[in-house]
Structure formats: C-alpha cells, structure tokens
Amino acid sequence: MFPQSNINDITHVIQLAIAPVFLLTAVGGIIGVLANRLSRVVDRIRVLEERAHPSEPETPNPAQRELDVLDRRLRRIYVAVASAVFSALFVGLLIVVAFLDAYLKADLAQFVGGLFVLAMIAFIVTLVVFLREIFLAVTNTHRKLR
C-alpha cells in the first residue's frame, strides 16, 4: 500500500483537478455549439452554391453577397473552434502536470499556473470570436429583412 502522505498528496491533487475538469466541460459545450453553427453555415453555403447562377457583371448578386458573409462566418467559427481546442489541451496538460508534480515531488507550480493562464486566454479568445460571429450573423439577417 501507499504511505499515508502519498495518498494525501494524490487526494489533494485529485481535488485540485476537479475545477479544471469543469472548465473542460464548458469548453466541450462551446465546441458543440460551434460545431452546430459550423454545420449550418456549411449547409447554407452548399445550397447557395447549387443555386448560384452567374449574373451580369453590373447586376449585384445577392447570393454572392450572402456567400461572402457566410465565408467570413465560417472563418470565425474555425478560429473559435481551434482556440477552444487549444484551451482544452492546455487544461488537460495542466491536470497531467499537476499529477506529475505530486508524483515526482517537483516544483512545477509556475508551469501549472502558466498552463492555466494559457487555457483562460484561449477560452477568452474563443468567446470573443464566437461573439463576433454571432454579431455577423445577426447583422446579415437584419440586412435580409430590410
């Protein structure tokens, strides 16, 4: 069996790892929402491309304008998903390094702190880009209604 001090150390690390696991759950939820939005944008692009007919050069093509907006939305969603995945990776590494710190009795506290900061920055970038994509979608919808 493990000595009592080792069990206490591991128990403490497990308790500390619970908060990052909640963050992973939040990141996973955001990735799910972004994947859904991505699939809807891709489906709309496919529909518009099937219907697209070359128009006369002097006539503005509304389908092409919508495709341009959808392309911008697609790029933003891609950046948000990539950022969310990096956030999840940093959180996962944080948990692994915390356990290594407990097992190896090394002082990796600064590294763990750095991983947490990186995870939070990536998560903030995800939310900001996601919000920008939503603004773009809403603005485009309002223009169609006018």
XYZ file of N, CA and C in Angstrom, residues 53-61:
27
model
N -26.178 31.220 -60.040
C -26.114 31.383 -61.487
C -25.311 32.642 -61.741
N -24.406 32.561 -62.695
C -23.639 33.778 -62.972
C -24.573 34.899 -63.427
N -24.447 36.028 -62.776
C -25.276 37.171 -63.148
C -24.456 38.122 -64.003
N -25.146 39.074 -64.534
C -24.446 40.066 -65.344
C -23.510 40.865 -64.435
N -22.359 41.268 -64.939
C -21.375 41.952 -64.095
C -21.908 43.205 -63.417
N -22.801 43.958 -64.104
C -23.283 45.194 -63.492
C -24.424 44.951 -62.515
N -24.971 43.741 -62.470
C -26.065 43.433 -61.554
C -25.492 42.811 -60.282
N -25.778 43.401 -59.114
C -25.275 42.793 -57.874
C -25.983 41.461 -57.604
N -25.206 40.487 -57.224
C -25.736 39.148 -56.977
C -25.953 38.973 -55.473
